[in-house]
mmCIF file of C-alpha atoms and ligand atoms in Angstrom:
data_model
loop_
_atom_site.group_PDB
_atom_site.id
_atom_site.type_symbol
_atom_site.label_atom_id
_atom_site.label_comp_id
_atom_site.label_asym_id
_atom_site.label_seq_id
_atom_site.Cartn_x
_atom_site.Cartn_y
_atom_site.Cartn_z
ATOM 1 C CA UNK A 238 -49.864 162.397 82.902
ATOM 2 C CA UNK A 239 -47.846 160.557 85.574
ATOM 3 C CA UNK A 240 -49.839 159.991 88.504
ATOM 4 C CA UNK A 241 -47.542 159.868 91.624
ATOM 5 C CA UNK A 242 -48.160 158.681 95.539
ATOM 6 C CA UNK A 243 -45.854 160.087 97.912
ATOM 7 C CA UNK A 244 -45.369 157.912 101.210
ATOM 8 C CA UNK A 245 -44.028 159.965 103.776
ATOM 9 C CA UNK A 246 -43.856 159.301 107.828
ATOM 10 C CA UNK A 247 -42.437 162.390 109.311
ATOM 11 C CA UNK A 248 -42.315 166.623 108.845
ATOM 12 C CA UNK A 249 -43.063 166.262 105.047
ATOM 13 C CA UNK A 250 -41.258 169.135 103.838
ATOM 14 C CA UNK A 251 -39.877 167.113 101.001
ATOM 15 C CA UNK A 252 -43.523 166.116 99.928
ATOM 16 C CA UNK A 253 -44.778 169.234 100.237
ATOM 17 C CA UNK A 254 -41.993 170.475 97.999
ATOM 18 C CA UNK A 255 -42.239 168.215 95.112
ATOM 19 C CA UNK A 256 -46.366 168.772 95.080
ATOM 20 C CA UNK A 257 -46.102 172.374 94.958
ATOM 21 C CA UNK A 258 -42.737 172.647 92.690
ATOM 22 C CA UNK A 259 -44.172 169.235 90.063
ATOM 23 C CA UNK A 260 -47.516 169.293 90.894
ATOM 24 C CA UNK A 261 -47.873 172.900 89.394
ATOM 25 C CA UNK A 262 -46.023 171.687 86.292
ATOM 26 C CA UNK A 263 -48.072 169.710 83.426
ATOM 27 C CA UNK A 264 -47.907 165.789 83.403
ATOM 28 C CA UNK A 265 -47.327 165.402 87.319
ATOM 29 C CA UNK A 266 -50.408 164.925 89.408
ATOM 30 C CA UNK A 267 -50.271 164.008 93.290
ATOM 31 C CA UNK A 268 -53.297 162.003 94.239
ATOM 32 C CA UNK A 269 -52.286 160.607 96.996
ATOM 33 C CA UNK A 270 -49.758 161.018 100.598
ATOM 34 C CA UNK A 271 -49.809 157.711 102.559
ATOM 35 C CA UNK A 272 -48.574 157.899 105.923
ATOM 36 C CA UNK A 273 -47.678 155.341 108.630
ATOM 37 C CA UNK A 274 -47.865 158.132 111.605
ATOM 38 C CA UNK A 275 -50.744 159.917 112.576
ATOM 39 C CA UNK A 276 -48.373 162.257 114.514
ATOM 40 C CA UNK A 277 -46.705 163.191 111.345
ATOM 41 C CA UNK A 278 -46.581 166.871 110.414
ATOM 42 C CA UNK A 279 -47.700 165.770 106.588
ATOM 43 C CA UNK A 280 -51.360 165.187 107.773
ATOM 44 C CA UNK A 281 -51.052 169.365 107.949
ATOM 45 C CA UNK A 282 -49.414 169.516 105.180
ATOM 46 C CA UNK A 283 -51.609 167.368 102.916
ATOM 47 C CA UNK A 284 -54.748 169.079 104.233
ATOM 48 C CA UNK A 285 -53.907 172.585 103.443
ATOM 49 C CA UNK A 286 -52.550 171.252 99.664
ATOM 50 C CA UNK A 287 -55.885 169.842 99.213
ATOM 51 C CA UNK A 288 -54.046 166.169 98.674
ATOM 52 C CA UNK A 289 -55.818 163.471 99.999
ATOM 53 C CA UNK A 290 -53.789 161.618 103.002
ATOM 54 C CA UNK A 291 -54.556 158.315 103.988
ATOM 55 C CA UNK A 292 -52.888 156.309 107.214
ATOM 56 C CA UNK A 293 -51.550 152.969 106.760
ATOM 57 C CA UNK A 294 -49.846 150.787 109.487
ATOM 58 C CA UNK A 295 -45.965 149.976 108.510
ATOM 59 C CA UNK A 296 -46.926 146.596 108.631
ATOM 60 C CA UNK A 297 -50.161 146.496 106.204
ATOM 61 C CA UNK A 298 -47.412 148.833 103.592
ATOM 62 C CA UNK A 299 -44.825 145.764 104.183
ATOM 63 C CA UNK A 300 -46.706 142.927 103.882
ATOM 64 C CA UNK A 301 -50.889 143.468 103.323
ATOM 65 C CA UNK A 302 -52.430 143.789 100.091
ATOM 66 C CA UNK A 303 -54.552 146.695 100.468
ATOM 67 C CA UNK A 304 -52.433 149.995 99.734
ATOM 68 C CA UNK A 305 -51.305 147.770 96.636
ATOM 69 C CA UNK A 306 -54.377 147.550 95.396
ATOM 70 C CA UNK A 307 -55.845 151.247 96.269
ATOM 71 C CA UNK A 308 -52.988 152.686 94.481
ATOM 72 C CA UNK A 309 -53.657 150.622 91.506
ATOM 73 C CA UNK A 310 -57.308 151.582 91.769
ATOM 74 C CA UNK A 311 -55.853 155.202 91.728
ATOM 75 C CA UNK A 312 -53.796 154.617 88.562
ATOM 76 C CA UNK A 313 -50.282 155.222 90.620
ATOM 77 C CA UNK A 314 -47.374 155.239 87.972
ATOM 78 C CA UNK A 315 -44.787 156.279 90.709
ATOM 79 C CA UNK A 316 -44.731 156.311 94.402
ATOM 80 C CA UNK A 317 -41.793 158.319 95.995
ATOM 81 C CA UNK A 318 -40.593 158.046 99.738
ATOM 82 C CA UNK A 319 -40.085 161.191 101.107
ATOM 83 C CA UNK A 320 -39.035 160.540 104.694
ATOM 84 C CA UNK A 321 -41.000 157.369 104.702
ATOM 85 C CA UNK A 322 -39.497 155.006 107.781
ATOM 86 C CA UNK A 323 -40.962 151.888 106.407
ATOM 87 C CA UNK A 324 -40.020 148.956 104.480
ATOM 88 C CA UNK A 325 -41.377 148.395 101.304
ATOM 89 C CA UNK A 326 -42.022 144.781 100.237
ATOM 90 C CA UNK A 327 -44.913 142.126 99.496
ATOM 91 C CA UNK A 328 -47.120 142.699 97.189
ATOM 92 C CA UNK A 329 -46.539 146.665 97.100
ATOM 93 C CA UNK A 330 -43.060 146.094 95.863
ATOM 94 C CA UNK A 331 -43.674 143.232 93.291
ATOM 95 C CA UNK A 332 -46.430 145.868 91.986
ATOM 96 C CA UNK A 333 -44.147 148.839 91.582
ATOM 97 C CA UNK A 334 -40.753 147.665 91.688
ATOM 98 C CA UNK A 335 -38.700 149.900 89.582
ATOM 99 C CA UNK A 336 -41.283 152.646 90.229
ATOM 100 C CA UNK A 337 -40.539 153.538 93.592
ATOM 101 C CA UNK A 338 -37.667 156.357 94.650
ATOM 102 C CA UNK A 339 -36.448 157.073 98.010
ATOM 103 C CA UNK A 340 -34.302 159.948 99.277
ATOM 104 C CA UNK A 341 -31.562 159.540 102.132
ATOM 105 C CA UNK A 342 -29.760 162.203 103.590
ATOM 106 C CA UNK A 343 -26.622 161.140 103.116
ATOM 107 C CA UNK A 344 -23.685 159.135 100.502
ATOM 108 C CA UNK A 345 -25.365 155.795 100.359
ATOM 109 C CA UNK A 346 -23.748 152.898 101.130
ATOM 110 C CA UNK A 347 -22.591 154.667 104.081
ATOM 111 C CA UNK A 348 -24.719 156.094 106.702
ATOM 112 C CA UNK A 349 -27.716 153.882 105.549
ATOM 113 C CA UNK A 350 -29.693 151.262 107.057
ATOM 114 C CA UNK A 351 -32.031 150.138 109.777
ATOM 115 C CA UNK A 352 -31.993 152.634 112.202
ATOM 116 C CA UNK A 353 -29.925 155.216 110.348
ATOM 117 C CA UNK A 354 -32.505 158.295 109.573
ATOM 118 C CA UNK A 355 -32.696 161.783 110.313
ATOM 119 C CA UNK A 356 -30.497 162.896 113.535
ATOM 120 C CA UNK A 357 -28.979 159.714 113.710
ATOM 121 C CA UNK A 358 -27.232 159.541 110.157
ATOM 122 C CA UNK A 359 -26.200 163.480 110.610
ATOM 123 C CA UNK A 360 -24.615 162.454 114.442
ATOM 124 C CA UNK A 361 -23.136 159.519 112.692
ATOM 125 C CA UNK A 362 -21.640 161.671 109.731
ATOM 126 C CA UNK A 363 -19.993 164.123 112.883
ATOM 127 C CA UNK A 364 -18.711 161.296 114.757
ATOM 128 C CA UNK A 365 -16.724 159.751 112.055
ATOM 129 C CA UNK A 366 -15.548 163.369 111.277
ATOM 130 C CA UNK A 367 -16.415 163.346 107.794
ATOM 131 C CA UNK A 368 -15.765 165.740 105.045
ATOM 132 C CA UNK A 369 -18.284 165.339 102.852
ATOM 133 C CA UNK A 370 -22.291 164.391 103.215
ATOM 134 C CA UNK A 371 -25.123 165.095 100.725
ATOM 135 C CA UNK A 372 -28.242 163.079 99.295
ATOM 136 C CA UNK A 373 -28.699 160.030 97.775
ATOM 137 C CA UNK A 374 -31.938 159.404 95.859
ATOM 138 C CA UNK A 375 -32.164 155.813 94.905
ATOM 139 C CA UNK A 376 -34.630 153.054 93.340
ATOM 140 C CA UNK A 377 -36.476 151.065 96.327
ATOM 141 C CA UNK A 378 -35.571 146.913 96.855
ATOM 142 C CA UNK A 379 -36.030 144.740 99.709
ATOM 143 C CA UNK A 380 -33.167 145.990 101.797
ATOM 144 C CA UNK A 381 -33.519 149.664 103.606
ATOM 145 C CA UNK A 382 -31.214 152.440 101.561
ATOM 146 C CA UNK A 383 -29.973 149.735 99.301
ATOM 147 C CA UNK A 384 -31.556 150.027 95.563
ATOM 148 C CA UNK A 385 -29.658 151.528 92.689
ATOM 149 C CA UNK A 386 -28.723 155.082 92.825
ATOM 150 C CA UNK A 387 -30.069 157.598 90.567
ATOM 151 C CA UNK A 388 -27.870 160.127 91.510
ATOM 152 C CA UNK A 389 -26.298 161.926 94.571
ATOM 153 C CA UNK A 390 -25.153 165.473 95.465
ATOM 154 C CA UNK A 391 -22.742 166.253 98.034
ATOM 155 C CA UNK A 392 -22.192 169.274 100.613
ATOM 156 C CA UNK A 393 -19.247 169.619 102.820
ATOM 157 C CA UNK A 394 -19.800 169.101 106.617
ATOM 158 C CA UNK A 395 -17.259 171.214 109.384
ATOM 159 C CA UNK A 396 -16.696 168.420 111.828
ATOM 160 C CA UNK A 397 -15.511 170.907 114.266
ATOM 161 C CA UNK A 398 -18.284 173.415 114.322
ATOM 162 C CA UNK A 399 -21.097 171.506 113.206
ATOM 163 C CA UNK A 400 -24.179 170.127 114.975
ATOM 164 C CA UNK A 401 -26.234 167.378 113.629
ATOM 165 C CA UNK A 402 -29.189 170.657 113.387
ATOM 166 C CA UNK A 403 -26.957 172.508 111.525
ATOM 167 C CA UNK A 404 -25.927 169.436 109.021
ATOM 168 C CA UNK A 405 -29.671 168.535 108.761
ATOM 169 C CA UNK A 406 -30.298 172.244 107.858
ATOM 170 C CA UNK A 407 -27.411 171.859 104.804
ATOM 171 C CA UNK A 408 -28.834 168.357 103.546
ATOM 172 C CA UNK A 409 -32.395 169.761 103.837
ATOM 173 C CA UNK A 410 -31.571 172.898 101.183
ATOM 174 C CA UNK A 411 -30.240 170.285 99.115
ATOM 175 C CA UNK A 412 -33.132 168.077 98.939
ATOM 176 C CA UNK A 413 -35.460 170.748 98.161
ATOM 177 C CA UNK A 414 -33.283 171.971 94.935
ATOM 178 C CA UNK A 415 -32.528 168.472 93.716
ATOM 179 C CA UNK A 416 -35.765 166.042 94.560
ATOM 180 C CA UNK A 417 -37.905 168.073 92.334
ATOM 181 C CA UNK A 418 -35.389 168.140 89.527
ATOM 182 C CA UNK A 419 -33.768 164.329 89.553
ATOM 183 C CA UNK A 420 -37.799 163.248 89.794
ATOM 184 C CA UNK A 421 -38.575 165.186 86.789
ATOM 185 C CA UNK A 422 -35.514 163.995 84.974
ATOM 186 C CA UNK A 423 -36.361 160.312 85.568
ATOM 187 C CA UNK A 424 -40.096 160.755 84.983
ATOM 188 C CA UNK A 425 -39.675 162.598 81.886
ATOM 189 C CA UNK A 426 -37.247 159.669 80.600
ATOM 190 C CA UNK A 427 -39.541 156.883 81.790
ATOM 191 C CA UNK A 428 -42.225 155.395 79.511
HETATM 192 C C1 LIG B 92 -35.064 163.883 104.768
HETATM 193 O O1 LIG B 92 -33.945 164.246 105.274
HETATM 194 C C2 LIG B 92 -35.216 162.431 103.956
HETATM 195 O O2 LIG B 92 -33.737 162.625 103.237
HETATM 196 C C3 LIG B 92 -35.333 161.411 104.678
HETATM 197 O O3 LIG B 92 -35.928 161.821 105.584
HETATM 198 C C4 LIG B 92 -35.624 163.146 105.888
HETATM 199 C C5 LIG B 92 -37.915 163.765 105.559
HETATM 200 O O4 LIG B 92 -37.638 165.151 106.043
HETATM 201 N N1 LIG B 92 -35.797 160.546 104.145
HETATM 202 P P1 LIG B 92 -38.985 165.988 105.357
HETATM 203 O O5 LIG B 92 -40.192 165.160 106.136
HETATM 204 O O6 LIG B 92 -39.190 165.711 104.399
HETATM 205 O O7 LIG B 92 -38.831 167.131 105.853
#
């Protein structure tokens, strides 16, 4: 059984999708959601899904040891960042490095890094008149949006007619299809 903690800061649609898809299969359990934003939509989703949802400050998650200790006590094997905006460093990265995965709504290394999240990403892609965007699923290291790529999937961009919202929708559809597939494949191959 692979025990997975989800970190999220926002709406949580990817978190819910992972939990409902993989959580229904044998071999995956989602005992914990960690959230750094008390206003986030993920709280309502966590409640509805019956998954324990806990708040930690962004500072605690990047520097402190309390969250890391809790994840160890909960025997968490993997951390999945699903719309988590904080930086992972300190004890969490030391303990779980190589077992932390993020999803980014663009084709890294372009359109990533600090401040590149949500509509900022899609606005930048449209401003550059890109013909392709997509998703990047990657390991997490000490820099924002930087660790080794696990998988990228592309989708078209229509710079003349797209809006950031339309592009965001297209990207979300890709995420909801591919994130569970990639996480399942990765965890099946892991010890
Ligand atoms: C996704 O687009 C993901 O790529 C990015 O944050 C967004 C989260 O969306 N890291 P949601 O909260 O899962 O709906």
